[in-house]
CSV table of C-alpha atoms in Angstrom, one decimal:
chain,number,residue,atom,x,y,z
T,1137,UNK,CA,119.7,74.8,209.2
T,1138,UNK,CA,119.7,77.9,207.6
T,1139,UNK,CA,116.7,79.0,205.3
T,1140,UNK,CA,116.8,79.9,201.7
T,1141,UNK,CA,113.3,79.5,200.7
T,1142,UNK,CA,112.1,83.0,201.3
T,1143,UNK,CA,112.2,86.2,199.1
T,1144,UNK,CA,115.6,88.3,199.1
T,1145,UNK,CA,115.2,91.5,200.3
T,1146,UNK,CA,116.2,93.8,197.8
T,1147,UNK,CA,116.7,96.4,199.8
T,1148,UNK,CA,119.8,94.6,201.0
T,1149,UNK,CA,121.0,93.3,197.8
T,1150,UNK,CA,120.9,96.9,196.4
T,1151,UNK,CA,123.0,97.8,199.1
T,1152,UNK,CA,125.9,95.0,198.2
T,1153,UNK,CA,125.7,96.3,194.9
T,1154,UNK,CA,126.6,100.0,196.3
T,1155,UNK,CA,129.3,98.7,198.7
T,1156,UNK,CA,130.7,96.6,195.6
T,1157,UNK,CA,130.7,99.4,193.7
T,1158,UNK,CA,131.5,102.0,196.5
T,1159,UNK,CA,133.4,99.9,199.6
T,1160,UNK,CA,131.4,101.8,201.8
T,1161,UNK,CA,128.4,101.0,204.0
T,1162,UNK,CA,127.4,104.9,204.5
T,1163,UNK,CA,127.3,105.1,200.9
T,1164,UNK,CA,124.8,102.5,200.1
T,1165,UNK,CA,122.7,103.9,203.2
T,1166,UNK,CA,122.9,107.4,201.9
T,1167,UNK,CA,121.6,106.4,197.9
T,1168,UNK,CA,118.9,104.2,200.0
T,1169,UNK,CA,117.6,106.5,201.8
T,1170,UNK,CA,118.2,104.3,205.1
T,1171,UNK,CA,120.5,104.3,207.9
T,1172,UNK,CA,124.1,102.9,208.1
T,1173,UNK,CA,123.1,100.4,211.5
T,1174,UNK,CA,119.6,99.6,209.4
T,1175,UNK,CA,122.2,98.8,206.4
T,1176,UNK,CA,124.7,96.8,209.0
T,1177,UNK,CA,121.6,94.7,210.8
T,1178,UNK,CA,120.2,94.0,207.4
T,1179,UNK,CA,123.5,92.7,206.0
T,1180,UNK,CA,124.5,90.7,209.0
T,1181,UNK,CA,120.8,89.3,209.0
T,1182,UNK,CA,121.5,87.6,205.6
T,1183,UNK,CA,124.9,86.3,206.4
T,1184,UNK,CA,123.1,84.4,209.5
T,1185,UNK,CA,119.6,83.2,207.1
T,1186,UNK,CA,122.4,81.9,204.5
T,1187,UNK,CA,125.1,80.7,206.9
T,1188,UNK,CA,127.9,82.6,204.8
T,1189,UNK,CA,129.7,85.4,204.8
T,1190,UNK,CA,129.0,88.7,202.3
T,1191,UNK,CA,131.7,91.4,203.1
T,1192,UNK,CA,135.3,90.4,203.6
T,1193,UNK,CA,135.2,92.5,207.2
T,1194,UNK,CA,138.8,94.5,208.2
T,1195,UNK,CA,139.6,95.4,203.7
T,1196,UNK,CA,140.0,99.1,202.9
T,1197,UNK,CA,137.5,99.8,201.3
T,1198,UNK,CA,135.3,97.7,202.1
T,1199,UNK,CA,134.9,94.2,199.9
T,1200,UNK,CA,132.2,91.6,199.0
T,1201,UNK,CA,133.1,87.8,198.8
T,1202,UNK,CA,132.3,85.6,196.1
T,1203,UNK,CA,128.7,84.8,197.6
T,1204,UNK,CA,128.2,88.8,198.0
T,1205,UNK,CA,128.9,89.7,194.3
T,1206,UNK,CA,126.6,87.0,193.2
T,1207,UNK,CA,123.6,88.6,195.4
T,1208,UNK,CA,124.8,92.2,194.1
T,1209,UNK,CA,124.7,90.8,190.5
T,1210,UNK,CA,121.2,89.8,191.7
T,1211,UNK,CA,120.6,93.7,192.4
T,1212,UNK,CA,122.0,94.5,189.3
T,1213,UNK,CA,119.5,92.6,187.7
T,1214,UNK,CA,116.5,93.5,189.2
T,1215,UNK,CA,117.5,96.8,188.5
T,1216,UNK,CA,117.7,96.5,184.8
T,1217,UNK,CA,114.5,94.3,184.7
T,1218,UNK,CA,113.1,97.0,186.5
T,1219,UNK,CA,114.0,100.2,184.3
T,1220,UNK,CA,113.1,98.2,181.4
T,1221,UNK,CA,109.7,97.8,182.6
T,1222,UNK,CA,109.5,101.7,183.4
T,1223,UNK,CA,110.6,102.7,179.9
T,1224,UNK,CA,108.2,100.0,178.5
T,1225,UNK,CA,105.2,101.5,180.3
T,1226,UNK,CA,106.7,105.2,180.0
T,1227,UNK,CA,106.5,104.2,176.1
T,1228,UNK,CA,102.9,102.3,176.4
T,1229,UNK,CA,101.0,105.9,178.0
T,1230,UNK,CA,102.7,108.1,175.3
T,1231,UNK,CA,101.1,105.6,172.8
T,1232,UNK,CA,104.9,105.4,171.1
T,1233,UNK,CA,104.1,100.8,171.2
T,1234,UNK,CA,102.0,98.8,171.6
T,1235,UNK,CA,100.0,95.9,169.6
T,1236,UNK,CA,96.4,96.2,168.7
T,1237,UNK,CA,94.5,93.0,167.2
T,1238,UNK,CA,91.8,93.8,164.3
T,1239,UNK,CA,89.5,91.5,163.0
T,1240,UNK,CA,88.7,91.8,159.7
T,1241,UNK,CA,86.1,89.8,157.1
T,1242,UNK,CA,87.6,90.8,153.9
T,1243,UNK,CA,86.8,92.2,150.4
T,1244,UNK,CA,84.6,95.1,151.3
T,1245,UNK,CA,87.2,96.3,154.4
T,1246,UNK,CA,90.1,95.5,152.2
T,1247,UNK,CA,89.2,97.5,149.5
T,1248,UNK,CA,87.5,100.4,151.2
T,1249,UNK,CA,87.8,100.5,155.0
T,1250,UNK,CA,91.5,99.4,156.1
T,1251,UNK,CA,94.2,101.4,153.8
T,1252,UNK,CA,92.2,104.6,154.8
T,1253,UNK,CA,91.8,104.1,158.5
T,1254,UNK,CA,95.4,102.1,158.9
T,1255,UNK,CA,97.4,104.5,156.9
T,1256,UNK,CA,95.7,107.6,159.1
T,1257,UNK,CA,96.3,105.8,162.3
T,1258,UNK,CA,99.5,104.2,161.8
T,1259,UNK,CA,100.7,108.3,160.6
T,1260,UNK,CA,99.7,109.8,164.0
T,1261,UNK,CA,100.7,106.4,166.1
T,1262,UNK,CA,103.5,104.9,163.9
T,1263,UNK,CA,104.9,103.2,167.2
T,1264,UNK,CA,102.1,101.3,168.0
T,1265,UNK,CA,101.2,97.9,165.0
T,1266,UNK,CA,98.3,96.9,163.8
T,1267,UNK,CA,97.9,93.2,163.1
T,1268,UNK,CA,95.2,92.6,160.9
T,1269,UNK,CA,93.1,89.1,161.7
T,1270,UNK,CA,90.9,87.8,158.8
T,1271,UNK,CA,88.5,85.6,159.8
T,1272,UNK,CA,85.3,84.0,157.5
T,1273,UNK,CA,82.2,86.3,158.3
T,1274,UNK,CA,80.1,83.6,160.2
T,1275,UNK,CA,83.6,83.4,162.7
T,1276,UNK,CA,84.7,86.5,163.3
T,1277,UNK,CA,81.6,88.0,165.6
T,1278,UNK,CA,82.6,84.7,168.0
T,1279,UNK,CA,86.2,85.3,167.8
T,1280,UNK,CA,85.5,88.9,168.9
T,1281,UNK,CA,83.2,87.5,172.1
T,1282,UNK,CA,85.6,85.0,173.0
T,1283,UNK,CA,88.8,87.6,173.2
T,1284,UNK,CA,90.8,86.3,169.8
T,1285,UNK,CA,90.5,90.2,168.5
T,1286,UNK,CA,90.5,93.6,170.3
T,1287,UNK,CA,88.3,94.8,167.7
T,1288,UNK,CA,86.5,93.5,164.8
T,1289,UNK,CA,84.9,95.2,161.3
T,1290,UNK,CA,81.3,93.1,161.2
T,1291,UNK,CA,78.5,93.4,158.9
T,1292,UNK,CA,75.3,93.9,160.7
T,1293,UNK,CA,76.4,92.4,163.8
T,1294,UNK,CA,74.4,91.1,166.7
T,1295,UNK,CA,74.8,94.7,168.7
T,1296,UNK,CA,73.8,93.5,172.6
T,1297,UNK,CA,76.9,93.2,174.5
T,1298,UNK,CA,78.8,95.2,171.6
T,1299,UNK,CA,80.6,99.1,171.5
T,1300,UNK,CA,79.7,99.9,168.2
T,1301,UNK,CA,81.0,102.7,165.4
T,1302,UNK,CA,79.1,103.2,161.8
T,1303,UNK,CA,82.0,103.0,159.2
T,1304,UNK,CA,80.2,103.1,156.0
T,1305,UNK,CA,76.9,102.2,154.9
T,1306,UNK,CA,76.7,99.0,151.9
T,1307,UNK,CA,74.3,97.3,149.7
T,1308,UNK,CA,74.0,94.3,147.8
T,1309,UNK,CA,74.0,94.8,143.9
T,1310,UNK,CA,73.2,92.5,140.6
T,1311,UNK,CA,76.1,91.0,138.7
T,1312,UNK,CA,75.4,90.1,135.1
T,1313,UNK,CA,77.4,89.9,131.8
T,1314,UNK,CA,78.3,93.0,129.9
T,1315,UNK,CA,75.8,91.7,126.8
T,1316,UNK,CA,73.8,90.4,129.3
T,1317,UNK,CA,69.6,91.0,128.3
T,1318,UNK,CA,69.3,92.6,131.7
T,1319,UNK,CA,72.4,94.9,131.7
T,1320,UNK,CA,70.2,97.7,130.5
T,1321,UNK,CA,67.9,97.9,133.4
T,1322,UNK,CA,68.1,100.6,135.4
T,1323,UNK,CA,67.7,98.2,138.5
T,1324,UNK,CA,66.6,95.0,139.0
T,1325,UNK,CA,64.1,92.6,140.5
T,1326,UNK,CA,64.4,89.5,142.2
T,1327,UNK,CA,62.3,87.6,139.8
T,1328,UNK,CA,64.0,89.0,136.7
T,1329,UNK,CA,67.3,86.9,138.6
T,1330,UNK,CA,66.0,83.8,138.6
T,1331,UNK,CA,65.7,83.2,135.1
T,1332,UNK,CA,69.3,82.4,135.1
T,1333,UNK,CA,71.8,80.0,137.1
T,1334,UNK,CA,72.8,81.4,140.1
T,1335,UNK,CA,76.2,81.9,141.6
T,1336,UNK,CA,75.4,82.4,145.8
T,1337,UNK,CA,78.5,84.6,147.5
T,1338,UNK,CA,79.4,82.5,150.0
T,1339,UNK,CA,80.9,85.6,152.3
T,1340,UNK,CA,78.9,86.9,155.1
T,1341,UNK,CA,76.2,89.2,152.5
T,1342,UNK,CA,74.8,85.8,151.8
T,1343,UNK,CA,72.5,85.7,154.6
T,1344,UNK,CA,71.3,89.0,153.4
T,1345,UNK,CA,71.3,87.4,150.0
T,1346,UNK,CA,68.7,84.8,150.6
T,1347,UNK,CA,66.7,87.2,152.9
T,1348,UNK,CA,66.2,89.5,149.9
T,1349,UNK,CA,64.7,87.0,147.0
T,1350,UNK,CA,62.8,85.3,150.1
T,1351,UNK,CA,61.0,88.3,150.9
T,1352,UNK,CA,60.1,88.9,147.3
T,1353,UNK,CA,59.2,85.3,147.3
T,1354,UNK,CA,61.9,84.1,144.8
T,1355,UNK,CA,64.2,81.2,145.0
T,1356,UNK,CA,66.9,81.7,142.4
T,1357,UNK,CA,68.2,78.5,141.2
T,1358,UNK,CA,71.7,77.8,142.5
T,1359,UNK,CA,74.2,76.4,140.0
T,1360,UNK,CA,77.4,77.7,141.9
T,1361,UNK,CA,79.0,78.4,145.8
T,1362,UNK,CA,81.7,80.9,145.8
T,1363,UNK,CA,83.7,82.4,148.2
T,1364,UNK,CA,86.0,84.7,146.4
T,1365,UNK,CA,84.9,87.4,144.2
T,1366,UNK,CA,86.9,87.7,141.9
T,1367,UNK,CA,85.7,84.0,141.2
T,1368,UNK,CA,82.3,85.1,141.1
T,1369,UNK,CA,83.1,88.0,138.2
T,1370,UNK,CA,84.7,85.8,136.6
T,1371,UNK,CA,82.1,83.0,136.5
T,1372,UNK,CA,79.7,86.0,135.3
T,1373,UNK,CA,82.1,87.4,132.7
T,1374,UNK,CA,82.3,83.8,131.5
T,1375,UNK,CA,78.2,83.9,131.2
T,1376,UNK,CA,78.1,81.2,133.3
T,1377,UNK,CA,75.7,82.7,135.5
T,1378,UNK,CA,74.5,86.1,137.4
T,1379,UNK,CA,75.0,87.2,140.7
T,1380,UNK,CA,74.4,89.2,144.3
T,1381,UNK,CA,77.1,90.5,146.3
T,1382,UNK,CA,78.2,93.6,148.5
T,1383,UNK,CA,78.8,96.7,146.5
T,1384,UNK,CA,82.2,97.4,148.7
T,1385,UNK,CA,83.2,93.8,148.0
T,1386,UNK,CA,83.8,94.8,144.2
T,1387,UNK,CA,87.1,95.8,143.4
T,1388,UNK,CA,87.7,99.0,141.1
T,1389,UNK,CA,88.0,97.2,138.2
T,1390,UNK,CA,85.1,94.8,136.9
T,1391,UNK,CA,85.7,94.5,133.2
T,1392,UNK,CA,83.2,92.3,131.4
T,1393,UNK,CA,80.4,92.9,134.2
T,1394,UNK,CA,77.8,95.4,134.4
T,1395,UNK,CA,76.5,96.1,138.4
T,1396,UNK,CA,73.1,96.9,138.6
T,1397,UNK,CA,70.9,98.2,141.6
T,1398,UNK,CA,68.7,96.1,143.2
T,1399,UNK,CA,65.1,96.8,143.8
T,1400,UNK,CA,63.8,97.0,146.6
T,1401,UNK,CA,67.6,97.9,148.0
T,1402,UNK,CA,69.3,95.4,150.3
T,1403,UNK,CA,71.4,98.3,152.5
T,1404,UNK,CA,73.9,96.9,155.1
T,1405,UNK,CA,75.8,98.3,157.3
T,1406,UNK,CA,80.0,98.2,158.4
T,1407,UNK,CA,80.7,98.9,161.6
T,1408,UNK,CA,83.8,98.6,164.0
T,1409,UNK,CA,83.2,96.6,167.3
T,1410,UNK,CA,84.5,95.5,170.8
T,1411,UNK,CA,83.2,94.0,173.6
T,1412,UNK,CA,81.6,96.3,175.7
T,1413,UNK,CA,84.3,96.3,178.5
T,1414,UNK,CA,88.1,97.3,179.8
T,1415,UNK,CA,90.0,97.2,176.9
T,1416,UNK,CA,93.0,94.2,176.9
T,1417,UNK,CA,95.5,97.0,176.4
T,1418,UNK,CA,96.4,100.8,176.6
T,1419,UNK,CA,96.9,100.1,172.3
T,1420,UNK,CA,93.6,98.9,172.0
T,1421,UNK,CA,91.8,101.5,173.8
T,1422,UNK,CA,94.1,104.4,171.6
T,1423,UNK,CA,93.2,102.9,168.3
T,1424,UNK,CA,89.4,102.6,169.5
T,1425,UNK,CA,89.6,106.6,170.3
T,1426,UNK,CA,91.2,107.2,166.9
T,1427,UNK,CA,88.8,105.6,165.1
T,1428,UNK,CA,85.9,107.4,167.3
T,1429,UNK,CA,87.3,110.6,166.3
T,1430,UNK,CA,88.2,109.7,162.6
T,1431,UNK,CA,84.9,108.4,161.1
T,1432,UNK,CA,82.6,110.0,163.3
């Protein structure tokens, strides 16, 4: 019986397509850079694996049955599959597509970190997109490690296995009302916070947050869990409390509340990380360059 179960040779079935397209054998050797009896053996070859006949033998010019056409429609196939993929990675090393996956953690790289370093990257690369991830602070270092992002903007990261790049430098600052009795201090304490209810951030700053008033000693007495800020302002604008949170995570406009400096200062820092290893994609490894060579 004869067997079908193996891989055409595509060789051959380019050379049906040319004698479709041609009706001669010496044609489809010449653009195949083979010999007309190599073409011949290879056709007859087929005709005896399949049990069936591919040229209608003794036409002028030379002809393909029904069962030949649909092997050079095969050809023709693989052909177009095959330019496609060419152009596509053609396109991917001259950076003109691609898709690069960036984690983000949000207010203080919303506000201050990704229209600046999108708006410069997507000018210079506008073929390749940037899909922007956001993730709750805690999640996004794992979904980083596990491969869920190509590259991530952290907050004081754990930096072992990590490529890092300084973006900006932060710190945590006092939120109180306008009218508030503290709004006139040049900075303040963590005792002169805990006077007051309390509204804890509950984005990734709060971990530097309680690490602050317990290494003054202080526990400031919690009457509210946010997670937005503009939540928070508004809870503070309402006098319904004071407040820590990043100084990036503000937006421009705080009507109503008065930031203060903390003291001792709470810096943090913003950084761009990846995995330290091959990037997932040609995209990836451009925008990581770009950013090297942007903010450094």
């Amino acid at each position: 019986m004869p067997s079908d179960s193996q891989d055409l040779p595509l060789a051959m079935v380019r050379a049906l397509r040319i004698i479709e397209e041609t009706g001669s054998v010496s044609e489809a050797a010449r653009a195949l850079g083979i010999s007309q009896p190599a073409v011949s053996k290879g056709i007859a070859q087929l005709e005896k694996r399949f049990g069936l006949d591919l040229l209608v033998r003794g036409a002028r010019p030379l002809g393909l049955t029904e069962e030949g056409q649909a092997l050079a429609a095969f050809a023709r196939q693989a052909d177009l599959l095959q330019d496609k993929a060419l152009r596509h990675l053609q396109d991917v090393r001259r950076d003109k597509i691609g898709t690069v996956r960036l984690g983000s953690f949000g207010s203080s790289a919303s506000f201050h970190i990704l229209p600046r370093l999108l708006g410069a990257f997507g000018r210079k690369f506008p073929g390749i997109n940037v899909e922007i991830l956001e993730f709750p602070d805690a999640d996004l270092e794992t979904v980083l490690r596990n491969g869920g992002v190509d590259a991530a903007i952290l907050a004081d990261p754990h930096k072992e296995d990590l490529d890092i790049l300084p973006l900006v430098s932060d710190e945590l600052v006092a939120l109180v009302r306008e009218d508030h009795r503290l709004s006139v201090r040049p900075m303040v304490r963590a005792e002169d916070l805990c006077h007051d209810p309390f509204i804890l951030t509950k984005g990734g700053s709060a971990p530097l947050v309680e690490r602050w008033f317990a290494a003054a000693g202080q526990t400031p007495k919690v009457a509210h869990t946010i997670v937005q800020v503009n939540s928070i302002l508004a809870l503070v604008k309402a006098g319904l409390g004071v407040s820590i949170i990043a100084k990036l995570a503000l937006p421009s406009e705080s009507a109503g509340v008065k930031v203060l400096p903390l003291t001792p200062t709470a810096p943090r820092s913003i950084i761009l990380a990846r995995i330290d290893k091959a990037p997932r994609s040609r995209a990836a490894q451009t925008f990581w360059q770009f950013c090297e060579s942007t903010w450094t």
